[in-house]
GROMACS .gro file of C-alpha atoms in nm:
model
  428
    1MET     CA    1 -10.151  16.964  16.041
    2ALA     CA    2 -10.170  17.139  15.625
    3GLN     CA    3 -10.065  17.471  15.739
    4ASP     CA    4  -9.801  17.316  15.961
    5THR     CA    5  -9.640  17.114  15.686
    6ALA     CA    6  -9.713  17.429  15.488
    7ARG     CA    7  -9.466  17.617  15.703
    8GLN     CA    8  -9.198  17.465  15.744
    9PRO     CA    9  -8.893  17.494  15.526
   10PRO     CA   10  -8.762  17.286  15.199
   11PRO     CA   11  -8.524  17.051  15.363
   12THR     CA   12  -8.210  17.070  15.223
   13ALA     CA   13  -7.967  16.838  15.032
   14PRO     CA   14  -7.732  16.601  15.239
   15THR     CA   15  -7.415  16.687  15.277
   16ALA     CA   16  -7.123  16.416  15.111
   17PRO     CA   17  -6.927  16.248  15.379
   18ALA     CA   18  -6.599  16.307  15.435
   19ARG     CA   19  -6.497  15.999  15.209
   20THR     CA   20  -6.683  16.049  14.900
   21LEU     CA   21  -6.467  16.370  14.879
   22LEU     CA   22  -6.049  16.262  14.919
   23PRO     CA   23  -6.035  15.970  14.649
   24PHE     CA   24  -6.147  16.323  14.483
   25ILE     CA   25  -5.781  16.510  14.617
   26LEU     CA   26  -5.510  16.292  14.433
   27PRO     CA   27  -5.641  16.317  14.024
   28ALA     CA   28  -5.707  16.744  14.157
   29VAL     CA   29  -5.433  16.795  14.239
   30VAL     CA   30  -5.267  16.632  13.952
   31VAL     CA   31  -5.448  16.813  13.680
   32GLY     CA   32  -5.424  17.141  13.827
   33VAL     CA   33  -5.025  17.129  13.876
   34VAL     CA   34  -4.982  16.989  13.501
   35ALA     CA   35  -5.268  17.218  13.334
   36ALA     CA   36  -5.095  17.514  13.489
   37LEU     CA   37  -4.705  17.363  13.356
   38VAL     CA   38  -4.941  17.346  12.989
   39PHE     CA   39  -5.007  17.666  13.011
   40VAL     CA   40  -4.671  17.838  13.165
   41GLY     CA   41  -4.468  17.635  12.856
   42VAL     CA   42  -4.701  17.800  12.619
   43SER     CA   43  -4.670  18.140  12.748
   44ALA     CA   44  -4.303  18.097  12.798
   45ALA     CA   45  -4.338  17.973  12.446
   46ALA     CA   46  -4.446  18.316  12.273
   47GLU     CA   47  -4.237  18.501  12.512
   48GLN     CA   48  -3.990  18.393  12.359
   49LEU     CA   49  -4.058  18.397  12.063
   50GLN     CA   50  -4.259  18.752  12.064
   51HIS     CA   51  -3.886  18.897  12.271
   52VAL     CA   52  -3.722  18.764  11.848
   53LEU     CA   53  -3.989  18.906  11.627
   54TRP     CA   54  -4.004  19.188  11.827
   55GLY     CA   55  -3.721  19.352  11.955
   56PRO     CA   56  -3.306  19.147  11.806
   57LEU     CA   57  -3.518  19.076  11.503
   58PRO     CA   58  -3.650  19.414  11.310
   59ASP     CA   59  -3.351  19.526  11.513
   60ALA     CA   60  -3.142  19.321  11.315
   61LEU     CA   61  -3.316  19.420  10.975
   62GLY     CA   62  -3.249  19.781  11.063
   63VAL     CA   63  -3.616  19.853  11.079
   64GLY     CA   64  -3.787  20.033  11.424
   65ARG     CA   65  -3.962  19.773  11.659
   66TYR     CA   66  -4.316  19.893  11.644
   67SER     CA   67  -4.315  20.070  11.303
   68VAL     CA   68  -4.602  20.032  11.038
   69PRO     CA   69  -4.429  19.833  10.800
   70TRP     CA   70  -4.294  19.592  11.036
   71MET     CA   71  -4.613  19.560  11.277
   72PHE     CA   72  -4.789  19.568  10.960
   73ALA     CA   73  -4.527  19.240  10.857
   74VAL     CA   74  -4.527  19.044  11.150
   75LEU     CA   75  -4.960  19.017  11.180
   76VAL     CA   76  -4.938  18.925  10.828
   77ALA     CA   77  -4.703  18.687  10.875
   78THR     CA   78  -4.874  18.495  11.154
   79GLY     CA   79  -5.126  18.448  10.937
   80ILE     CA   80  -4.963  18.323  10.702
   81THR     CA   81  -4.787  18.098  10.997
   82VAL     CA   82  -5.098  17.990  11.149
   83GLY     CA   83  -5.277  17.965  10.816
   84LEU     CA   84  -5.056  17.738  10.734
   85VAL     CA   85  -5.077  17.502  11.066
   86VAL     CA   86  -5.486  17.473  11.144
   87TRP     CA   87  -5.532  17.374  10.660
   88LYS     CA   88  -5.158  17.128  10.719
   89VAL     CA   89  -5.200  16.938  11.076
   90PRO     CA   90  -5.371  16.660  11.111
   91GLY     CA   91  -5.736  16.783  11.286
   92HIS     CA   92  -5.706  17.144  11.233
   93ALA     CA   93  -5.628  17.332  11.551
   94GLY     CA   94  -6.021  17.214  11.688
   95PRO     CA   95  -6.302  17.323  11.567
   96ASP     CA   96  -6.397  17.703  11.453
   97PRO     CA   97  -6.240  17.912  11.718
   98ALA     CA   98  -6.594  18.233  11.680
   99THR     CA   99  -6.846  17.881  11.833
  100LEU     CA  100  -6.584  17.831  12.099
  101GLY     CA  101  -6.615  17.994  12.528
  102LEU     CA  102  -6.458  17.876  12.860
  103ASP     CA  103  -6.678  17.549  12.900
  104ALA     CA  104  -6.459  17.347  12.572
  105PRO     CA  105  -6.583  17.048  12.437
  106VAL     CA  106  -6.321  16.727  12.509
  107MET     CA  107  -6.108  16.692  12.162
  108ALA     CA  108  -5.934  16.446  12.013
  109PRO     CA  109  -5.558  16.366  12.114
  110ALA     CA  110  -5.390  16.466  11.766
  111VAL     CA  111  -5.561  16.811  11.739
  112LEU     CA  112  -5.411  16.942  12.069
  113PRO     CA  113  -5.024  16.988  11.918
  114GLY     CA  114  -5.163  17.150  11.702
  115LEU     CA  115  -5.360  17.373  11.888
  116LEU     CA  116  -5.152  17.476  12.145
  117VAL     CA  117  -4.824  17.574  11.875
  118VAL     CA  118  -5.177  17.799  11.624
  119THR     CA  119  -5.161  17.927  12.025
  120ALA     CA  120  -4.842  18.002  12.057
  121LEU     CA  121  -4.802  18.153  11.688
  122MET     CA  122  -5.090  18.404  11.766
  123LEU     CA  123  -4.965  18.476  12.117
  124ALA     CA  124  -4.644  18.675  11.987
  125GLY     CA  125  -4.768  18.769  11.715
  126GLY     CA  126  -4.960  19.027  11.806
  127PRO     CA  127  -5.363  18.986  11.742
  128SER     CA  128  -5.544  19.071  11.977
  129LEU     CA  129  -5.699  18.725  12.198
  130GLY     CA  130  -5.550  18.585  12.495
  131PRO     CA  131  -5.491  18.191  12.581
  132GLU     CA  132  -5.807  18.168  12.801
  133ASN     CA  133  -6.043  17.925  12.533
  134PRO     CA  134  -5.731  17.733  12.362
  135ILE     CA  135  -5.544  17.656  12.667
  136ILE     CA  136  -5.832  17.508  12.832
  137ALA     CA  137  -5.916  17.316  12.573
  138ALA     CA  138  -5.624  17.168  12.523
  139ASN     CA  139  -5.606  17.088  12.894
  140VAL     CA  140  -5.964  16.931  12.815
  141GLY     CA  141  -5.886  16.645  12.572
  142LEU     CA  142  -5.535  16.631  12.827
  143ALA     CA  143  -5.667  16.570  13.100
  144VAL     CA  144  -5.965  16.302  12.964
  145TRP     CA  145  -5.778  16.136  12.729
  146LEU     CA  146  -5.470  16.033  13.050
  147GLY     CA  147  -5.698  16.051  13.326
  148THR     CA  148  -5.940  15.794  13.183
  149ARG     CA  149  -5.632  15.538  13.084
  150LEU     CA  150  -5.503  15.577  13.428
  151LEU     CA  151  -5.788  15.626  13.616
  152PRO     CA  152  -6.046  15.439  13.469
  153ARG     CA  153  -6.296  15.426  13.799
  154THR     CA  154  -6.336  15.844  13.819
  155PRO     CA  155  -6.596  15.945  13.691
  156GLY     CA  156  -6.553  16.027  13.320
  157ALA     CA  157  -6.718  16.350  13.335
  158LEU     CA  158  -6.505  16.465  13.631
  159TRP     CA  159  -6.207  16.567  13.430
  160PRO     CA  160  -6.277  16.824  13.182
  161VAL     CA  161  -6.454  17.032  13.529
  162LEU     CA  162  -6.119  16.938  13.706
  163ALA     CA  163  -5.932  17.120  13.383
  164GLU     CA  164  -6.153  17.392  13.379
  165ALA     CA  165  -6.136  17.456  13.685
  166ALA     CA  166  -5.722  17.378  13.702
  167THR     CA  167  -5.686  17.616  13.382
  168ILE     CA  168  -5.911  17.913  13.553
  169GLY     CA  169  -5.638  17.872  13.833
  170ALA     CA  170  -5.324  17.934  13.632
  171LEU     CA  171  -5.497  18.164  13.427
  172PHE     CA  172  -5.557  18.437  13.718
  173GLY     CA  173  -5.334  18.294  13.959
  174THR     CA  174  -5.605  18.223  14.232
  175PRO     CA  175  -5.863  17.911  14.237
  176VAL     CA  176  -6.139  18.228  14.352
  177ALA     CA  177  -6.153  18.267  13.988
  178ALA     CA  178  -6.193  17.902  13.894
  179ALA     CA  179  -6.448  17.885  14.184
  180LEU     CA  180  -6.684  18.084  14.052
  181VAL     CA  181  -6.673  18.018  13.737
  182ILE     CA  182  -6.783  17.691  13.858
  183SER     CA  183  -7.046  17.781  14.066
  184GLU     CA  184  -7.169  17.987  13.793
  185ALA     CA  185  -7.201  17.693  13.560
  186LEU     CA  186  -7.369  17.470  13.823
  187ALA     CA  187  -7.603  17.680  13.866
  188GLY     CA  188  -7.796  17.611  13.533
  189ARG     CA  189  -7.760  17.220  13.559
  190PRO     CA  190  -7.917  16.935  13.783
  191MET     CA  191  -7.685  16.935  14.079
  192ARG     CA  192  -7.705  16.653  14.386
  193GLY     CA  193  -7.567  16.781  14.734
  194ARG     CA  194  -7.459  17.110  14.854
  195LEU     CA  195  -7.255  17.339  14.622
  196TRP     CA  196  -6.979  17.298  14.807
  197ASP     CA  197  -6.931  16.965  14.770
  198ASN     CA  198  -6.934  16.963  14.445
  199VAL     CA  199  -6.729  17.206  14.397
  200PHE     CA  200  -6.437  17.086  14.654
  201ALA     CA  201  -6.238  16.852  14.383
  202PRO     CA  202  -6.248  17.166  14.113
  203LEU     CA  203  -6.155  17.417  14.359
  204THR     CA  204  -5.867  17.226  14.492
  205ALA     CA  205  -5.737  17.170  14.127
  206GLY     CA  206  -5.764  17.522  14.067
  207ALA     CA  207  -5.603  17.604  14.344
  208CYS     CA  208  -5.280  17.376  14.272
  209GLY     CA  209  -5.264  17.592  13.946
  210ALA     CA  210  -5.318  17.863  14.054
  211MET     CA  211  -4.979  17.794  14.365
  212THR     CA  212  -4.826  17.636  14.062
  213THR     CA  213  -4.822  17.979  13.832
  214ALA     CA  214  -4.747  18.164  14.123
  215LEU     CA  215  -4.431  17.945  14.261
  216VAL     CA  216  -4.342  17.960  13.856
  217SER     CA  217  -4.419  18.282  13.681
  218ARG     CA  218  -4.574  18.470  13.982
  219PRO     CA  219  -4.870  18.658  13.790
  220THR     CA  220  -5.049  18.948  13.938
  221PHE     CA  221  -5.360  19.158  13.822
  222ASP     CA  222  -5.280  19.454  14.033
  223LEU     CA  223  -5.223  19.775  13.807
  224GLY     CA  224  -5.074  19.926  14.051
  225LEU     CA  225  -5.373  20.231  14.071
  226PRO     CA  226  -5.453  20.458  14.364
  227ALA     CA  227  -5.665  20.406  14.609
  228MET     CA  228  -6.032  20.511  14.616
  229GLY     CA  229  -6.098  20.663  14.971
  230ARG     CA  230  -6.521  20.627  15.061
  231PRO     CA  231  -6.771  20.664  14.769
  232HIS     CA  232  -7.003  20.962  14.697
  233ALA     CA  233  -7.270  21.045  14.453
  234LYS     CA  234  -7.099  21.140  14.287
  235ASP     CA  235  -6.892  20.809  14.232
  236LEU     CA  236  -7.250  20.634  14.241
  237LEU     CA  237  -7.325  20.825  13.908
  238ALA     CA  238  -7.015  20.770  13.733
  239ALA     CA  239  -7.007  20.416  13.842
  240LEU     CA  240  -7.364  20.334  13.662
  241VAL     CA  241  -7.284  20.530  13.303
  242ILE     CA  242  -6.967  20.445  13.266
  243ALA     CA  243  -7.042  20.021  13.337
  244SER     CA  244  -7.385  20.092  13.084
  245ALA     CA  245  -7.134  20.237  12.872
  246ALA     CA  246  -6.882  20.008  12.844
  247ALA     CA  247  -7.156  19.733  12.831
  248LEU     CA  248  -7.331  19.900  12.552
  249LEU     CA  249  -7.023  19.933  12.319
  250GLY     CA  250  -6.898  19.552  12.413
  251MET     CA  251  -7.283  19.526  12.293
  252CYS     CA  252  -7.213  19.650  11.945
  253ALA     CA  253  -6.863  19.422  11.886
  254VAL     CA  254  -7.098  19.147  12.017
  255TYR     CA  255  -7.366  19.198  11.730
  256ALA     CA  256  -7.111  19.270  11.475
  257PHE     CA  257  -6.972  18.943  11.551
  258PRO     CA  258  -7.234  18.711  11.288
  259TYR     CA  259  -7.116  18.920  11.014
  260VAL     CA  260  -6.819  19.001  11.124
  261HIS     CA  261  -6.690  18.559  11.085
  262ALA     CA  262  -6.950  18.537  10.817
  263GLY     CA  263  -6.718  18.788  10.578
  264PHE     CA  264  -6.421  18.611  10.641
  265ARG     CA  265  -6.620  18.297  10.607
  266ARG     CA  266  -6.696  18.369  10.284
  267LEU     CA  267  -6.324  18.319  10.210
  268ARG     CA  268  -6.360  17.928  10.235
  269HIS     CA  269  -6.030  17.858  10.294
  270PRO     CA  270  -5.725  17.934  10.617
  271MET     CA  271  -5.466  18.038  10.425
  272LEU     CA  272  -5.665  18.255  10.321
  273MET     CA  273  -5.868  18.397  10.645
  274LEU     CA  274  -5.634  18.420  10.808
  275PRO     CA  275  -5.315  18.685  10.665
  276ALA     CA  276  -5.621  18.803  10.515
  277GLY     CA  277  -5.692  18.909  10.908
  278GLY     CA  278  -5.386  18.996  10.940
  279VAL     CA  279  -5.432  19.197  10.692
  280VAL     CA  280  -5.699  19.381  10.850
  281LEU     CA  281  -5.458  19.363  11.190
  282GLY     CA  282  -5.220  19.535  11.092
  283ALA     CA  283  -5.400  19.846  10.949
  284LEU     CA  284  -5.536  19.884  11.334
  285ALA     CA  285  -5.236  19.815  11.431
  286ALA     CA  286  -5.084  20.145  11.269
  287LEU     CA  287  -5.402  20.412  11.334
  288GLY     CA  288  -5.381  20.254  11.728
  289GLY     CA  289  -5.049  20.190  11.814
  290HIS     CA  290  -4.844  19.892  11.917
  291LEU     CA  291  -5.042  19.948  12.301
  292THR     CA  292  -5.354  19.745  12.125
  293LEU     CA  293  -5.155  19.496  11.959
  294PHE     CA  294  -5.137  19.154  12.130
  295LYS     CA  295  -5.351  19.012  12.455
  296GLY     CA  296  -5.331  19.335  12.624
  297LEU     CA  297  -5.283  19.256  13.011
  298SER     CA  298  -4.866  19.373  12.975
  299GLU     CA  299  -5.001  19.628  12.771
  300VAL     CA  300  -5.306  19.757  13.051
  301GLY     CA  301  -5.050  19.826  13.272
  302GLU     CA  302  -4.857  20.032  13.112
  303LEU     CA  303  -5.162  20.210  13.080
  304ALA     CA  304  -5.192  20.276  13.436
  305ARG     CA  305  -4.878  20.319  13.504
  306ALA     CA  306  -4.909  20.705  13.340
  307PRO     CA  307  -5.267  20.759  13.297
  308GLU     CA  308  -5.210  21.127  13.215
  309GLY     CA  309  -5.019  21.055  12.948
  310TRP     CA  310  -5.282  21.035  12.668
  311SER     CA  311  -5.537  21.256  12.593
  312ALA     CA  312  -5.918  21.114  12.616
  313GLY     CA  313  -5.884  21.156  12.247
  314GLN     CA  314  -5.614  20.896  12.217
  315PHE     CA  315  -5.812  20.712  12.502
  316ALA     CA  316  -6.059  20.641  12.251
  317VAL     CA  317  -5.848  20.569  11.972
  318MET     CA  318  -5.743  20.269  12.128
  319THR     CA  319  -6.029  20.218  12.288
  320VAL     CA  320  -6.246  20.118  11.973
  321VAL     CA  321  -5.942  19.956  11.745
  322LYS     CA  322  -5.877  19.737  12.035
  323LEU     CA  323  -6.215  19.632  12.041
  324THR     CA  324  -6.222  19.600  11.596
  325ALA     CA  325  -5.896  19.378  11.654
  326LEU     CA  326  -6.062  19.114  11.875
  327LEU     CA  327  -6.379  19.125  11.676
  328VAL     CA  328  -6.172  19.081  11.446
  329SER     CA  329  -5.901  18.822  11.556
  330ALA     CA  330  -6.181  18.631  11.709
  331SER     CA  331  -6.377  18.647  11.361
  332CYS     CA  332  -6.110  18.587  11.082
  333GLY     CA  333  -5.982  18.228  11.290
  334PHE     CA  334  -5.748  18.283  11.538
  335ARG     CA  335  -5.709  18.026  11.846
  336GLY     CA  336  -5.777  18.216  12.184
  337GLY     CA  337  -5.998  18.350  12.406
  338ARG     CA  338  -6.146  18.773  12.445
  339ILE     CA  339  -6.123  18.818  12.771
  340PHE     CA  340  -5.766  18.960  12.795
  341PRO     CA  341  -5.871  19.194  12.548
  342ALA     CA  342  -6.202  19.296  12.694
  343VAL     CA  343  -6.000  19.376  12.969
  344PHE     CA  344  -5.788  19.623  12.762
  345VAL     CA  345  -6.077  19.788  12.623
  346GLY     CA  346  -6.290  19.813  12.910
  347THR     CA  347  -5.944  19.985  13.094
  348SER     CA  348  -5.866  20.222  12.840
  349LEU     CA  349  -6.255  20.355  12.837
  350GLY     CA  350  -6.216  20.424  13.229
  351LEU     CA  351  -5.921  20.609  13.159
  352CYS     CA  352  -6.058  20.816  12.923
  353ALA     CA  353  -6.368  20.879  13.121
  354HIS     CA  354  -6.136  21.022  13.424
  355ALA     CA  355  -5.951  21.221  13.129
  356LEU     CA  356  -6.319  21.349  12.956
  357VAL     CA  357  -6.404  21.417  13.295
  358PRO     CA  358  -6.122  21.472  13.629
  359ALA     CA  359  -6.394  21.375  13.869
  360VAL     CA  360  -6.415  21.069  13.827
  361HIS     CA  361  -6.126  20.851  14.056
  362PRO     CA  362  -5.908  20.667  13.756
  363SER     CA  363  -5.938  20.299  13.973
  364LEU     CA  364  -6.353  20.326  13.967
  365GLY     CA  365  -6.328  20.412  13.605
  366VAL     CA  366  -6.077  20.104  13.469
  367ALA     CA  367  -6.282  19.919  13.727
  368THR     CA  368  -6.656  20.025  13.602
  369GLY     CA  369  -6.542  20.036  13.278
  370VAL     CA  370  -6.330  19.646  13.267
  371LEU     CA  371  -6.726  19.544  13.425
  372GLY     CA  372  -6.946  19.663  13.160
  373MET     CA  373  -6.722  19.551  12.872
  374LEU     CA  374  -6.654  19.138  13.076
  375LEU     CA  375  -7.027  19.126  13.093
  376ALA     CA  376  -7.065  19.248  12.762
  377ILE     CA  377  -6.809  19.021  12.610
  378THR     CA  378  -6.823  18.727  12.798
  379ARG     CA  379  -7.180  18.686  12.982
  380GLN     CA  380  -6.955  18.542  13.313
  381GLY     CA  381  -7.087  18.776  13.585
  382TRP     CA  382  -6.869  18.649  13.893
  383VAL     CA  383  -6.538  18.709  13.673
  384SER     CA  384  -6.656  19.029  13.480
  385LEU     CA  385  -6.742  19.154  13.921
  386PHE     CA  386  -6.342  18.931  14.050
  387THR     CA  387  -6.113  18.999  13.697
  388ALA     CA  388  -6.235  19.483  13.792
  389ALA     CA  389  -6.192  19.476  14.134
  390VAL     CA  390  -5.852  19.250  14.126
  391LEU     CA  391  -5.754  19.475  13.879
  392VAL     CA  392  -5.788  19.817  14.111
  393ALA     CA  393  -5.735  19.608  14.405
  394SER     CA  394  -5.978  19.945  14.644
  395PRO     CA  395  -6.207  19.748  14.894
  396ALA     CA  396  -6.408  20.103  14.884
  397ILE     CA  397  -6.494  20.007  14.510
  398LEU     CA  398  -6.687  19.692  14.560
  399THR     CA  399  -7.026  19.874  14.639
  400LEU     CA  400  -7.010  20.037  14.361
  401LEU     CA  401  -6.926  19.793  14.105
  402CYS     CA  402  -7.199  19.536  14.246
  403ILE     CA  403  -7.428  19.795  14.232
  404ALA     CA  404  -7.299  19.913  13.861
  405SER     CA  405  -7.339  19.558  13.699
  406LEU     CA  406  -7.729  19.591  13.774
  407PRO     CA  407  -7.837  19.815  13.467
  408ALA     CA  408  -7.550  19.621  13.294
  409TRP     CA  409  -7.652  19.356  13.321
  410LEU     CA  410  -8.027  19.470  13.222
  411LEU     CA  411  -7.840  19.618  12.871
  412VAL     CA  412  -7.639  19.268  12.820
  413THR     CA  413  -7.973  18.922  12.971
  414GLY     CA  414  -8.077  18.770  12.674
  415ARG     CA  415  -7.911  18.914  12.381
  416PRO     CA  416  -7.723  18.726  12.192
  417GLN     CA  417  -7.318  18.616  12.337
  418MET     CA  418  -6.982  18.681  12.122
  419GLN     CA  419  -7.000  18.278  12.020
  420LEU     CA  420  -7.159  18.106  11.739
  421ARG     CA  421  -7.305  17.789  11.697
  422PRO     CA  422  -7.147  17.578  11.384
  423ASP     CA  423  -7.413  17.694  11.138
  424GLY     CA  424  -7.272  18.054  11.218
  425THR     CA  425  -7.562  18.206  11.441
  426PRO     CA  426  -7.536  18.358  11.803
  427VAL     CA  427  -7.598  18.178  12.161
  428ARG     CA  428  -7.820  18.374  12.348
   0.00000   0.00000   0.00000
């Protein structure tokens, strides 16, 4: 009898009845739509300002749009304006951005306007950060503030999860990314019931966020690179080498992060830290060129449209400059996320490998370079695989990506992350 009992499989978690999930649909839909509109609104405002700053304004002044003096001037001016907002606006645009990841804290409503303003200024001005972290934080704060007042019977812990999933769905244009992030987060927490029951409401929010963004702005991550055919042994070797090299390069920035952050923190005031960051970023832009500015998604498309237009040395310079710009932007106080600039770094590294060794397929180089870099910078395994796969839209690469992720993950797991605690020590 004891042996029969021991052989029985462990009991599975019960499935939640439909009546317990139905009440979450309406809140998830509303949060998904609103979160996407916040993201689209901030992005549209930033694009309009960017168009002025890097188009009609330098033309009217008679300077080159991406001349070294103009890039330097705009980046320093961006540091000054963001510093003014952080200094004077209530809430100071949130806590130190170096301490924030995708899992955002709940901020007071008074903090959110300043946070959204500095995000738009940063996106338009050229620092190498994306919108994900501050937009998620703003949507989490907004969802908690409105949700607890309008639907007080809904569990309070649900609102941040819905807002995070909705924003990630809006950012990537698909709820798959949101489901992967939520599933990865749930794996480290006590969970009641089946996994799919727990992701039902967040997936609904992510789907509505993605659909709203798709209807309004029609985003795409496909770089249009040529599809790779049937993989061979040389492709497997290239995938392993490039992904591991990208992970090691990303870890160099991760290890440097607390020291660079501490250096800027010695200035002790946002009106010193952020303009100083603008000065460094201006110097980096002069070295790497205008493609190393901004969050990097449009610039990645430009690289992919004509990868033969740059030499291996130029790709190497852009890779190092962009990674350094990401490190400086994240350290000096600009509000922003690290995923999109890391995609540029990985893409440039992968195209550098293709330029050095033409036998490396460009799609394979880009996908594995992005995979390794994102694993090091974000420590999000599923998001790294997903992002690398959608950039090239080549099913033949999926197996190679999964295999290449294994040694890359061994290189980064258990090591410091590119996120700091409030006392300045790295998160592990």
